[in-house]
GROMACS .gro file of C-alpha atoms in nm:
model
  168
    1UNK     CA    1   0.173  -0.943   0.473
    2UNK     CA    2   0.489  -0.792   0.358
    3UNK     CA    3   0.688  -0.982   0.054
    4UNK     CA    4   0.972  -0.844  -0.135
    5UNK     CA    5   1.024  -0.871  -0.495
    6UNK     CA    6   1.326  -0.915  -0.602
    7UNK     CA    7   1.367  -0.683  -0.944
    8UNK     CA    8   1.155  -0.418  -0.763
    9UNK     CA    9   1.182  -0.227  -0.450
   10UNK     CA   10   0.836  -0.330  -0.351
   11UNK     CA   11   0.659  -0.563  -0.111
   12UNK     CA   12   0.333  -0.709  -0.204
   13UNK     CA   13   0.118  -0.671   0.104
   14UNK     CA   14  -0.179  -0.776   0.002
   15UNK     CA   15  -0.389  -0.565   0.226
   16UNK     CA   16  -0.618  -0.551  -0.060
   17UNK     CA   17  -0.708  -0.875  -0.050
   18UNK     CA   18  -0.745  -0.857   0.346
   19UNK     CA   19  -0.956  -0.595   0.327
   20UNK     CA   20  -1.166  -0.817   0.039
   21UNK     CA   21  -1.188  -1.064   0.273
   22UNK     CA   22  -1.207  -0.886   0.628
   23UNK     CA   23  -1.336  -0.600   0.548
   24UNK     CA   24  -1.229  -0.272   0.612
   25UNK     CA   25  -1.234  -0.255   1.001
   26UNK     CA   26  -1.047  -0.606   1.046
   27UNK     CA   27  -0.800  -0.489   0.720
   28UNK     CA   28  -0.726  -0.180   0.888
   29UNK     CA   29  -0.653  -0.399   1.192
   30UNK     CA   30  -0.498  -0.690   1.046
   31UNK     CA   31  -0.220  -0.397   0.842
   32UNK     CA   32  -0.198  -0.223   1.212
   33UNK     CA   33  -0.071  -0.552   1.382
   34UNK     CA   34   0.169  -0.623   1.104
   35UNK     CA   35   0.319  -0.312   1.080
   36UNK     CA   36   0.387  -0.292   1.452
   37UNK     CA   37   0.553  -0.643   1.403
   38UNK     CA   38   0.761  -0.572   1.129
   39UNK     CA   39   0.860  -0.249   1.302
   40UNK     CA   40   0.983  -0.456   1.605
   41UNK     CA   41   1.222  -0.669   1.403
   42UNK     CA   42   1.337  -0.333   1.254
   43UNK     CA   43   1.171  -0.257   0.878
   44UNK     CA   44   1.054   0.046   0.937
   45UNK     CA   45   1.048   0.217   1.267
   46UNK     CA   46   0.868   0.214   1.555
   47UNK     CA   47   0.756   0.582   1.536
   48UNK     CA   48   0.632   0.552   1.212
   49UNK     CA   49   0.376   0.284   1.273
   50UNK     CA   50   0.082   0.534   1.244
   51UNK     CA   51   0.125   0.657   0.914
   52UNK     CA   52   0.288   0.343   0.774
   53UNK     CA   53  -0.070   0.187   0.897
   54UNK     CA   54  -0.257   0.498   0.777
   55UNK     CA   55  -0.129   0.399   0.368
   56UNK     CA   56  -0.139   0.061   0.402
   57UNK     CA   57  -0.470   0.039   0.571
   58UNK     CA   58  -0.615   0.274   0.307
   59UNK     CA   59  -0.530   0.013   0.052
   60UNK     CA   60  -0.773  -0.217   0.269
   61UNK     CA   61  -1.041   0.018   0.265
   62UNK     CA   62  -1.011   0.087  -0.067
   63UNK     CA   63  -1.020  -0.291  -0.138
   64UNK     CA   64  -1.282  -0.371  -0.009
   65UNK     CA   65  -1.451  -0.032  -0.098
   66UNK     CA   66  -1.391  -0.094  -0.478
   67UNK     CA   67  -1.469  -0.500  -0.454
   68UNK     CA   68  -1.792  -0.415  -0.344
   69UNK     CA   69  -1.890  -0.169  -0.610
   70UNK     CA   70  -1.709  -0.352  -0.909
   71UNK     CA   71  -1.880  -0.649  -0.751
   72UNK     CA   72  -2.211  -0.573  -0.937
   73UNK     CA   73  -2.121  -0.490  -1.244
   74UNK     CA   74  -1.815  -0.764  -1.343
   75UNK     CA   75  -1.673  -1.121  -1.184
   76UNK     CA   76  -1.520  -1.180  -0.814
   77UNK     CA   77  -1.183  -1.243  -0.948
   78UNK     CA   78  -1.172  -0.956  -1.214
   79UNK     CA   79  -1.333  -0.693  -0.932
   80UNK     CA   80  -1.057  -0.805  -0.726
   81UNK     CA   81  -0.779  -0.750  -0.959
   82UNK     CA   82  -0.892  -0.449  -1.007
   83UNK     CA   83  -0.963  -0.296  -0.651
   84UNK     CA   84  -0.632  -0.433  -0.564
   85UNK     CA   85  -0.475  -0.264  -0.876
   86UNK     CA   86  -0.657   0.101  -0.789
   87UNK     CA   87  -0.604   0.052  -0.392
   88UNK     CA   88  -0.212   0.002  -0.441
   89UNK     CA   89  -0.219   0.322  -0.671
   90UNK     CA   90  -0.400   0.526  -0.429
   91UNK     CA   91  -0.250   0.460  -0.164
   92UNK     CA   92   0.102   0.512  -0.356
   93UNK     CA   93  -0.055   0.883  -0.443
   94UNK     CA   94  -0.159   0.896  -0.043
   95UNK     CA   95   0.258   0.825   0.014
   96UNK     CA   96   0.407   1.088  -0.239
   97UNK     CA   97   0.107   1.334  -0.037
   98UNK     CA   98   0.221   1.257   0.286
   99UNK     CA   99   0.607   1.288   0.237
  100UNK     CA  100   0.508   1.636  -0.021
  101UNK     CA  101   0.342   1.784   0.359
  102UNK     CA  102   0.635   1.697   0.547
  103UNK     CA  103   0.821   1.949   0.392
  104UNK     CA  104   1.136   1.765   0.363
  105UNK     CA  105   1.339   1.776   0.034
  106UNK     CA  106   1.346   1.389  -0.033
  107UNK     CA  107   1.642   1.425  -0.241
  108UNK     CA  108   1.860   1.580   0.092
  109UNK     CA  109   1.648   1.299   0.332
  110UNK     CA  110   1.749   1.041   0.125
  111UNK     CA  111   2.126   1.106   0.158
  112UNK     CA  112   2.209   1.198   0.473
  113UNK     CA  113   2.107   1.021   0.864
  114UNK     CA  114   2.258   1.165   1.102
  115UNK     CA  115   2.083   1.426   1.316
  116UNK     CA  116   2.299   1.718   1.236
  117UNK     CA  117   2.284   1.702   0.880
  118UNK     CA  118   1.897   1.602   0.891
  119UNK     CA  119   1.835   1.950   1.090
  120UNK     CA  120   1.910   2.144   0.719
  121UNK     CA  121   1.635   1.897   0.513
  122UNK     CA  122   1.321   2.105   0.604
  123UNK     CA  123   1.369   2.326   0.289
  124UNK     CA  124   1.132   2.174   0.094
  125UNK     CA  125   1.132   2.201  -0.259
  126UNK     CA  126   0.821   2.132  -0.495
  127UNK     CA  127   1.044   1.991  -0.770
  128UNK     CA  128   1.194   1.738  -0.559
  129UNK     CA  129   0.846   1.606  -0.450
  130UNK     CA  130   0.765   1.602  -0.826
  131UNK     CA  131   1.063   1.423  -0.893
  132UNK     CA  132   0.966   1.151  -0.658
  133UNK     CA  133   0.650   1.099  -0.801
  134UNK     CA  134   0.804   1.073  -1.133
  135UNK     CA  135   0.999   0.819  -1.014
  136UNK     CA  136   0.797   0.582  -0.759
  137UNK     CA  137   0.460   0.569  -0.934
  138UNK     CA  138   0.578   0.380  -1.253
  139UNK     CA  139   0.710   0.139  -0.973
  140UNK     CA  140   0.451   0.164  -0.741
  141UNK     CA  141   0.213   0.117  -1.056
  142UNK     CA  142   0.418  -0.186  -1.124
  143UNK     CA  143   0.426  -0.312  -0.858
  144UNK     CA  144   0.025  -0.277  -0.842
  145UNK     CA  145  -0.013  -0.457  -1.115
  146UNK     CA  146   0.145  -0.762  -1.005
  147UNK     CA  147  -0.058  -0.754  -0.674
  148UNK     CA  148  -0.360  -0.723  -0.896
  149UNK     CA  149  -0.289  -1.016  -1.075
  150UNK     CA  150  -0.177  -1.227  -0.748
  151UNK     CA  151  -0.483  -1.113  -0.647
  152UNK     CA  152  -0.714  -1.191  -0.884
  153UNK     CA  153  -0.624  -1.599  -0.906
  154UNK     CA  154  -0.626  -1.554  -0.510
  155UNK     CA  155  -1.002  -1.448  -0.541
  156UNK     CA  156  -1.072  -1.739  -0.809
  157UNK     CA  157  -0.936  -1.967  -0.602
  158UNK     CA  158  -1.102  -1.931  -0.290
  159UNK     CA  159  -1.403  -1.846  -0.533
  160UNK     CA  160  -1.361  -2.211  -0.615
  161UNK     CA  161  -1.296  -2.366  -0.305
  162UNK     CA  162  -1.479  -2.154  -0.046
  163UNK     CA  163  -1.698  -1.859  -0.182
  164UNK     CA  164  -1.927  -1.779   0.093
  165UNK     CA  165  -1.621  -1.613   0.249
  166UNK     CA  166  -1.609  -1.364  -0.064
  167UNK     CA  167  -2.017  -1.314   0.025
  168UNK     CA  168  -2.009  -1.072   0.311
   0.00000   0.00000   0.00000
């Protein structure tokens, strides 16, 4: 559930699609038990589970959310692109949010990890969260883009090959 890309500091989760498939209780589930598992061979942290689970699994509510109401109106595949695509963004918004009511300066956090010098980082400043947004959504955006389109041919393929599995 978690693959890098190379030329983008991303991972395509495709929790969307899980939650397409799922739905959103067994999405929310299925992103819980990965996270916990990539957390115990160290990418991200054990203590951060909860939130890390609380974004990701959004983006398989929102998945399957969006599937179902595009659903009506346009194709399997093309709903599913697009869920995927608005689920990623989202979510992305949901991680700026998070880390903007932290009240940590990003731009300090991001520099220094040692205990001592994290102590000083709970300055926030507004700019610095606007900053961040600046800079991640054109990547996360990116990024959501290419899991839209992985996730539309996903969709037409198991369309093709299995559909009452898309007909929950």
């Amino acid at each position: 559930m978690s693959i890098p890309l190379v030329f983008l500091p991303f991972h395509l989760s495709l929790t969307a699609l899980a939650g397409i498939i799922l739905g959103p209780y067994f999405g929310f589930l299925a992103a819980f038990i990965v996270n916990l598992i990539l957390a115990f061979f160290g990418h991200g942290g054990i203590t951060i589970v909860g939130l890390n689970t609380l974004i990701i699994g959004s983006e398989a509510i929102l998945g399957w959310f969006l599937y179902n109401r595009f659903n009506k109106y346009m194709s399997k595949k093309i709903s599913a692109g697009i869920s995927a695509l608005f689920a990623l963004i989202i979510s992305g918004l949901l991680m700026i949010s998070i880390i903007g009511i932290t009240n940590i300066d990003p731009d300090i956090a991001f520099h220094f990890l040692d205990d001592y010098a994290f102590s000083g980082i709970l300055e926030h400043q507004g700019k610095s969260i606007f900053i961040l947004a600046l800079i991640l959504m054109p990547l996360v955006s990116l990024g959501a883009i290419i899991e839209g389109i992985i996730t539309y041919f996903v969709v037409g393929y198991i369309n093709q090959v299995k559909p009452d599995i898309l007909d929950k």
